[in-house]
Amino acid sequence: MFEKLFRKKSIAKILADAEKGYGDHESSLHKTLGVRDLTAFGIAAIIGAGIFSTIGKASADGGPAVIFLFIFTAVACSFAAFAYAEFASMVPVSGSAYTYSYVAFGELVAWIIGWSLIMEYAIGNITVAISWSDYFTGLLSSIKIPAFNINGIHLPDWMTMDYLTAFKGHQHAEAMINAGKNYVNLDEATRIANNAWLTAPKIGSLHLVADLPALGIIIFITWLVYRGMKESRNASNAMVIVKLAVILLVLAVGVFYVDTKNWDPFAPNGVSGVLKGVSAVFFAYIGFDAISTTAEECKNPQRDLPRGMMWAIIICTVLYVAIALVLTGIVNSSLLAVGDPLAFVFDQIDLKLMSGIIAVSAVFAMASVLLVFQMGQPRIWMSMSRDGLLPKSFSRIHPKYKTPSFATIVVGFVVAVPSLFMNLTIVTDLCSIGTLFAFVLVCAGVLVLQNRPDVQRGKFRIPYLNSKFIVPLLFIGALTLAFTLYKTETVNFLLNKPKTNDPVTFITSLSNDELTIVKGDIKTAQSKVNLIEKNTDAEAYLNKLSPAQYEQFIASSSIDQQKKYESGWSLFKHKIPMWIFLIICMVVIYYSITKNLSLIPVLGLTSCLYMMCELGISNWIGFGIWLIIGLIVYFLYGYKHSKLNAS
C-alpha cells in the first residue's frame, strides 16, 4: 500500500492524456493566450487587494521600511516562479503545482498539494471578495446627486460585513468602554462592527450579519469565467489597463505631496514590525502561480509561461515599492491601518476627486483578481478529476464555451457561501499559508528531479548554481547576525523567556474587578506627576507609555501573572513553526553538500518556508485541519478511483 500512495505519473503519460482531450464531449480547451495575455493575467492577479487594501496594515506595522519586505517577498516569489516556470515548460498542462507534484513526489503528495491549492484559490477569492465589498460600499456612500436629493447610498452595516467581525467588534467595544474609553474615541472599524451587531435583524438570539455585495460579485465573476477563456481574457486585459493607469496617476500626483519627514524613523517598530506584515505583503503577490493553470490554453506554453510569470512579478514589485514610499511619505505610517489606504491618504490631503477615482479603480482591480483566481481553481479540480481523484463530472468541458463547466459552478458556490460569513484576517493568513506550502513543494520538486536522467526536459531550465558552499555560508552568516545584532531576541527565543502582553491584549483580558485595580494603579502613577484625569482611559494611558515605562508598570501591577505575561507552553507553541524551519534548514544544508543541489530552488524553498513560519501557530493548526479533511476525502474516494490504481 505504501508504494501505491507514492505512485507517480510520467511526463510522457500526462502529455499524451492532455493531447487526447477529456470530458463527456472529448473536447480540449481553447489555445488563445500569448505572453502579453499571461503577463496581464499575472498583473491582474497580483495587483488587487494587496495594493488597494492590505498594503495599509503592512505599512502601519513596518513603516516605510515595509518596502524591504516587498522586495524580499518578490525575490522569494521569483525563486518559486523559476521552479514553476521549469515545471510549466516540462509539463505544459493545466494543474499547476498539483500536476508537478504528481511527477516529482507521487500521488499522495500531489493530492495534498491539490487540496491546499483548492484552499488557496477558494480562500483567496473569499478575501478579495470581502475587500471588494468594502471598496464598493465606500464608493456607493460617496455618490452625491443633489438633483435627486441623493447624498450617498448607504447600505446597512449588517449587510456589508461578516458575522465574526461584527461579533468581535461588539465584544471589543464593550471591553474598551468598560476600561474607560468613550464610545466616540473607539476606532471607526470597531464602531461600525459594533453597530452592525446591534442593528442586525435577529432570529431568536441569532444575529443575521452577512456580506451581500461580496456574494453579488462572485456570482457575476463565476458567470464570466463559465462563458469562456476569450471573454475572461478580454475582461482581464481591460481591467488591468484601468488599474495600471490609476496607479500611475496616484504616483504622479502623490509624489508632489510627499514629506520626507514622514520617513523618519524609517522602521518605527524595528524588524519585528516589518516582519509583522509578512502575511499581508505575501498575499499581495500570490496569484502569479495561477498563470500556470492556463498552460493548456497557451499558444506556446513552454516559451510564454516563464516570461509571463517573470514580467508580472517585476512590474508589480516596482509598483508596490513606489506606492509604499508615496503612501508613507504623504502621511505618517501609523495612520495607514485602514481598509482603503490609497483613498484614505488622498482624503487626508483633501483631494476628494483622487479619492473617488481610486475607489472606482479598486472595484475594477479587485474584480480582475477574482477573475483570475476563479479561473484557476476549476482547472485544478479538472486535473484532479482527470486522474480519478475527484468525480468525473469535475473534468466535464462545455461543448460550446470550452470551459470546465461543472467545476466552475461548484467553485462559485464554494467561494460565495463562506464570503458571506468569514473574517478577512483569518482568510488572508490561511490563503497565504496554503500558497507558501505549494511554493515549497514546487521548489522541492525541481530539486528531486534535478539529477533524474529519465525526466523529459522542457525548453526552460533554471540556471544551475551549486549550493554546496553558498547555502552553509548563508546559514553561518544568519547565525552570526542572530547572536550579534539580535542577541537579546535570539536568547529569549531559545530560553523561552516570558513575553509581556501588549496593552490591548492585557486590558481586554481583565475582569471588572481587575480593571478597577489597574485604574487605581494608573491614578497612583498619575499623582506622582500631578496629572490626574477625570475619566481614566486605561488602554490609551498604557499605550502612551514608553516600552520601559510600560514594562515597569506591568511588573509592579498586582494582577495575575498569566494576564500580564505570556509564558511556558502558551508562548512556546508560537515558536513551533520556527523550530520546524530550523530543522528543515539543517536537512537542506546536508543535501546541498552531499547532492550538489541547485541554488535557486533551494533559496526558494527556504525563503517560502520562512514566511510560512512567520504566519503563526494558529494558521498552521487551521491548515493542518484542512489537510486532515483532505486526507479523509482521499482515502474514502481518491485512492480507490485513481486511474493509476485502475491500471
PDB file of C-alpha atoms in Angstrom, residues 340-498:
ATOM      1  CA  ASP A 340      -8.743  51.537   1.849  1.00  0.00           C
ATOM      2  CA  PRO A 341      -5.304  53.184   2.379  1.00  0.00           C
ATOM      3  CA  LEU A 342      -4.992  54.822  -1.071  1.00  0.00           C
ATOM      4  CA  ALA A 343      -8.354  56.563  -0.863  1.00  0.00           C
ATOM      5  CA  PHE A 344      -7.700  57.426   2.813  1.00  0.00           C
ATOM      6  CA  VAL A 345      -4.374  59.136   2.047  1.00  0.00           C
ATOM      7  CA  PHE A 346      -5.872  61.438  -0.589  1.00  0.00           C
ATOM      8  CA  ASP A 347      -8.765  62.215   1.737  1.00  0.00           C
ATOM      9  CA  GLN A 348      -6.181  63.386   4.290  1.00  0.00           C
ATOM     10  CA  ILE A 349      -4.703  65.912   1.841  1.00  0.00           C
ATOM     11  CA  ASP A 350      -8.200  66.955   0.712  1.00  0.00           C
ATOM     12  CA  LEU A 351      -8.025  65.592  -2.841  1.00  0.00           C
ATOM     13  CA  LYS A 352     -11.547  64.169  -2.920  1.00  0.00           C
ATOM     14  CA  LEU A 353     -11.528  63.675  -6.696  1.00  0.00           C
ATOM     15  CA  MET A 354      -8.457  61.394  -6.500  1.00  0.00           C
ATOM     16  CA  SER A 355     -10.063  59.513  -3.647  1.00  0.00           C
ATOM     17  CA  GLY A 356     -13.138  58.877  -5.809  1.00  0.00           C
ATOM     18  CA  ILE A 357     -11.059  57.773  -8.823  1.00  0.00           C
ATOM     19  CA  ILE A 358      -9.157  55.308  -6.604  1.00  0.00           C
ATOM     20  CA  ALA A 359     -12.385  53.886  -5.174  1.00  0.00           C
ATOM     21  CA  VAL A 360     -13.745  53.270  -8.698  1.00  0.00           C
ATOM     22  CA  SER A 361     -10.487  51.681  -9.925  1.00  0.00           C
ATOM     23  CA  ALA A 362     -10.232  49.477  -6.818  1.00  0.00           C
ATOM     24  CA  VAL A 363     -13.602  47.973  -7.692  1.00  0.00           C
ATOM     25  CA  PHE A 364     -12.217  47.007 -11.130  1.00  0.00           C
ATOM     26  CA  ALA A 365      -8.818  45.944  -9.754  1.00  0.00           C
ATOM     27  CA  MET A 366     -10.228  43.505  -7.234  1.00  0.00           C
ATOM     28  CA  ALA A 367     -12.740  42.152  -9.727  1.00  0.00           C
ATOM     29  CA  SER A 368      -9.801  41.229 -12.003  1.00  0.00           C
ATOM     30  CA  VAL A 369      -8.132  39.305  -9.164  1.00  0.00           C
ATOM     31  CA  LEU A 370     -11.370  37.432  -8.553  1.00  0.00           C
ATOM     32  CA  LEU A 371     -11.486  36.628 -12.248  1.00  0.00           C
ATOM     33  CA  VAL A 372      -8.003  35.058 -12.363  1.00  0.00           C
ATOM     34  CA  PHE A 373      -8.452  33.051  -9.150  1.00  0.00           C
ATOM     35  CA  GLN A 374     -11.946  31.920 -10.094  1.00  0.00           C
ATOM     36  CA  MET A 375     -10.495  30.832 -13.430  1.00  0.00           C
ATOM     37  CA  GLY A 376      -7.605  28.925 -11.847  1.00  0.00           C
ATOM     38  CA  GLN A 377      -9.422  26.770  -9.313  1.00  0.00           C
ATOM     39  CA  PRO A 378     -11.767  24.855 -11.663  1.00  0.00           C
ATOM     40  CA  ARG A 379      -8.727  23.874 -13.730  1.00  0.00           C
ATOM     41  CA  ILE A 380      -7.063  22.380 -10.632  1.00  0.00           C
ATOM     42  CA  TRP A 381     -10.236  20.388  -9.906  1.00  0.00           C
ATOM     43  CA  MET A 382     -10.414  19.386 -13.574  1.00  0.00           C
ATOM     44  CA  SER A 383      -6.859  17.985 -13.438  1.00  0.00           C
ATOM     45  CA  MET A 384      -7.573  16.061 -10.226  1.00  0.00           C
ATOM     46  CA  SER A 385     -10.770  14.673 -11.785  1.00  0.00           C
ATOM     47  CA  ARG A 386      -8.879  13.561 -14.899  1.00  0.00           C
ATOM     48  CA  ASP A 387      -6.656  11.458 -12.659  1.00  0.00           C
ATOM     49  CA  GLY A 388      -9.672   9.895 -10.935  1.00  0.00           C
ATOM     50  CA  LEU A 389      -9.044  11.602  -7.578  1.00  0.00           C
ATOM     51  CA  LEU A 390     -12.302  13.587  -7.861  1.00  0.00           C
ATOM     52  CA  PRO A 391     -15.587  12.552  -9.554  1.00  0.00           C
ATOM     53  CA  LYS A 392     -15.605  12.527 -13.372  1.00  0.00           C
ATOM     54  CA  SER A 393     -18.101  15.405 -13.615  1.00  0.00           C
ATOM     55  CA  PHE A 394     -15.400  17.872 -12.461  1.00  0.00           C
ATOM     56  CA  SER A 395     -13.492  17.304 -15.733  1.00  0.00           C
ATOM     57  CA  ARG A 396     -16.554  17.879 -17.921  1.00  0.00           C
ATOM     58  CA  ILE A 397     -15.800  20.519 -20.578  1.00  0.00           C
ATOM     59  CA  HIS A 398     -18.632  22.606 -22.002  1.00  0.00           C
ATOM     60  CA  PRO A 399     -19.168  21.761 -25.712  1.00  0.00           C
ATOM     61  CA  LYS A 400     -19.705  25.415 -26.686  1.00  0.00           C
ATOM     62  CA  TYR A 401     -17.704  27.529 -24.221  1.00  0.00           C
ATOM     63  CA  LYS A 402     -14.786  25.049 -23.865  1.00  0.00           C
ATOM     64  CA  THR A 403     -14.525  25.623 -20.085  1.00  0.00           C
ATOM     65  CA  PRO A 404     -14.658  23.131 -17.165  1.00  0.00           C
ATOM     66  CA  SER A 405     -18.358  23.926 -16.690  1.00  0.00           C
ATOM     67  CA  PHE A 406     -19.403  21.816 -13.692  1.00  0.00           C
ATOM     68  CA  ALA A 407     -16.208  22.601 -11.755  1.00  0.00           C
ATOM     69  CA  THR A 408     -16.708  26.342 -12.390  1.00  0.00           C
ATOM     70  CA  ILE A 409     -20.250  26.282 -10.969  1.00  0.00           C
ATOM     71  CA  VAL A 410     -19.190  24.290  -7.882  1.00  0.00           C
ATOM     72  CA  VAL A 411     -16.295  26.705  -7.270  1.00  0.00           C
ATOM     73  CA  GLY A 412     -18.795  29.568  -7.408  1.00  0.00           C
ATOM     74  CA  PHE A 413     -20.781  28.010  -4.545  1.00  0.00           C
ATOM     75  CA  VAL A 414     -17.633  27.108  -2.558  1.00  0.00           C
ATOM     76  CA  VAL A 415     -16.469  30.736  -2.652  1.00  0.00           C
ATOM     77  CA  ALA A 416     -19.824  32.528  -2.462  1.00  0.00           C
ATOM     78  CA  VAL A 417     -21.249  30.939   0.692  1.00  0.00           C
ATOM     79  CA  PRO A 418     -18.211  31.438   3.020  1.00  0.00           C
ATOM     80  CA  SER A 419     -17.718  35.005   1.738  1.00  0.00           C
ATOM     81  CA  LEU A 420     -20.968  35.905   3.490  1.00  0.00           C
ATOM     82  CA  PHE A 421     -19.650  34.918   6.907  1.00  0.00           C
ATOM     83  CA  MET A 422     -15.832  34.675   7.060  1.00  0.00           C
ATOM     84  CA  ASN A 423     -13.349  37.135   8.604  1.00  0.00           C
ATOM     85  CA  LEU A 424     -10.790  38.949   6.399  1.00  0.00           C
ATOM     86  CA  THR A 425      -7.738  38.379   8.636  1.00  0.00           C
ATOM     87  CA  ILE A 426      -8.406  34.653   9.032  1.00  0.00           C
ATOM     88  CA  VAL A 427      -8.833  34.013   5.315  1.00  0.00           C
ATOM     89  CA  THR A 428      -5.781  36.118   4.340  1.00  0.00           C
ATOM     90  CA  ASP A 429      -3.495  34.088   6.603  1.00  0.00           C
ATOM     91  CA  LEU A 430      -4.970  30.717   5.560  1.00  0.00           C
ATOM     92  CA  CYS A 431      -4.660  31.641   1.893  1.00  0.00           C
ATOM     93  CA  SER A 432      -1.022  32.682   2.373  1.00  0.00           C
ATOM     94  CA  ILE A 433      -0.010  29.507   4.214  1.00  0.00           C
ATOM     95  CA  GLY A 434      -1.645  27.277   1.588  1.00  0.00           C
ATOM     96  CA  THR A 435       0.120  29.126  -1.222  1.00  0.00           C
ATOM     97  CA  LEU A 436       3.510  29.077   0.501  1.00  0.00           C
ATOM     98  CA  PHE A 437       3.136  25.325   1.071  1.00  0.00           C
ATOM     99  CA  ALA A 438       2.568  24.894  -2.683  1.00  0.00           C
ATOM    100  CA  PHE A 439       5.643  27.039  -3.435  1.00  0.00           C
ATOM    101  CA  VAL A 440       7.796  24.974  -1.056  1.00  0.00           C
ATOM    102  CA  LEU A 441       6.754  21.699  -2.692  1.00  0.00           C
ATOM    103  CA  VAL A 442       7.250  23.005  -6.247  1.00  0.00           C
ATOM    104  CA  CYS A 443      10.803  24.133  -5.369  1.00  0.00           C
ATOM    105  CA  ALA A 444      11.434  20.768  -3.683  1.00  0.00           C
ATOM    106  CA  GLY A 445      10.041  19.017  -6.763  1.00  0.00           C
ATOM    107  CA  VAL A 446      12.610  20.684  -9.027  1.00  0.00           C
ATOM    108  CA  LEU A 447      15.364  19.516  -6.647  1.00  0.00           C
ATOM    109  CA  VAL A 448      14.030  15.940  -6.636  1.00  0.00           C
ATOM    110  CA  LEU A 449      14.013  15.805 -10.463  1.00  0.00           C
ATOM    111  CA  GLN A 450      17.343  17.662 -10.766  1.00  0.00           C
ATOM    112  CA  ASN A 451      19.541  14.643 -11.449  1.00  0.00           C
ATOM    113  CA  ARG A 452      16.964  12.176 -12.800  1.00  0.00           C
ATOM    114  CA  PRO A 453      18.141  11.086 -16.294  1.00  0.00           C
ATOM    115  CA  ASP A 454      14.720   9.669 -17.241  1.00  0.00           C
ATOM    116  CA  VAL A 455      12.916  13.038 -16.998  1.00  0.00           C
ATOM    117  CA  GLN A 456      11.897  14.736 -20.235  1.00  0.00           C
ATOM    118  CA  ARG A 457      13.120  18.351 -20.037  1.00  0.00           C
ATOM    119  CA  GLY A 458      11.347  21.425 -21.409  1.00  0.00           C
ATOM    120  CA  LYS A 459      12.803  24.437 -23.210  1.00  0.00           C
ATOM    121  CA  PHE A 460      13.246  26.432 -19.975  1.00  0.00           C
ATOM    122  CA  ARG A 461      15.594  25.314 -17.189  1.00  0.00           C
ATOM    123  CA  ILE A 462      16.612  27.149 -14.021  1.00  0.00           C
ATOM    124  CA  PRO A 463      20.216  28.418 -14.322  1.00  0.00           C
ATOM    125  CA  TYR A 464      22.337  25.986 -12.285  1.00  0.00           C
ATOM    126  CA  LEU A 465      24.453  27.303  -9.404  1.00  0.00           C
ATOM    127  CA  ASN A 466      25.922  24.767  -6.987  1.00  0.00           C
ATOM    128  CA  SER A 467      24.608  25.377  -3.441  1.00  0.00           C
ATOM    129  CA  LYS A 468      27.277  23.170  -1.823  1.00  0.00           C
ATOM    130  CA  PHE A 469      29.262  26.063  -0.345  1.00  0.00           C
ATOM    131  CA  ILE A 470      26.865  29.020  -0.634  1.00  0.00           C
ATOM    132  CA  VAL A 471      23.996  27.617   1.488  1.00  0.00           C
ATOM    133  CA  PRO A 472      26.184  26.631   4.502  1.00  0.00           C
ATOM    134  CA  LEU A 473      27.868  30.065   4.383  1.00  0.00           C
ATOM    135  CA  LEU A 474      24.460  31.800   4.302  1.00  0.00           C
ATOM    136  CA  PHE A 475      23.346  29.770   7.328  1.00  0.00           C
ATOM    137  CA  ILE A 476      26.528  30.633   9.266  1.00  0.00           C
ATOM    138  CA  GLY A 477      26.037  34.313   8.347  1.00  0.00           C
ATOM    139  CA  ALA A 478      22.417  34.204   9.608  1.00  0.00           C
ATOM    140  CA  LEU A 479      23.532  32.626  12.912  1.00  0.00           C
ATOM    141  CA  THR A 480      26.259  35.252  13.348  1.00  0.00           C
ATOM    142  CA  LEU A 481      23.713  38.030  12.760  1.00  0.00           C
ATOM    143  CA  ALA A 482      21.269  36.432  15.227  1.00  0.00           C
ATOM    144  CA  PHE A 483      23.837  36.219  18.040  1.00  0.00           C
ATOM    145  CA  THR A 484      25.291  39.706  17.496  1.00  0.00           C
ATOM    146  CA  LEU A 485      22.738  42.285  16.323  1.00  0.00           C
ATOM    147  CA  TYR A 486      19.724  40.361  17.652  1.00  0.00           C
ATOM    148  CA  LYS A 487      21.309  38.612  20.607  1.00  0.00           C
ATOM    149  CA  THR A 488      18.560  39.513  23.123  1.00  0.00           C
ATOM    150  CA  GLU A 489      15.737  38.313  20.844  1.00  0.00           C
ATOM    151  CA  THR A 490      17.643  35.117  19.975  1.00  0.00           C
ATOM    152  CA  VAL A 491      18.396  34.253  23.615  1.00  0.00           C
ATOM    153  CA  ASN A 492      14.768  34.954  24.592  1.00  0.00           C
ATOM    154  CA  PHE A 493      13.637  32.650  21.789  1.00  0.00           C
ATOM    155  CA  LEU A 494      15.951  29.806  22.785  1.00  0.00           C
ATOM    156  CA  LEU A 495      15.246  30.080  26.544  1.00  0.00           C
ATOM    157  CA  ASN A 496      11.502  30.718  26.038  1.00  0.00           C
ATOM    158  CA  LYS A 497      11.588  33.762  28.331  1.00  0.00           C
ATOM    159  CA  PRO A 498       8.156  35.223  29.279  1.00  0.00           C
TER     160      PRO A 498
END
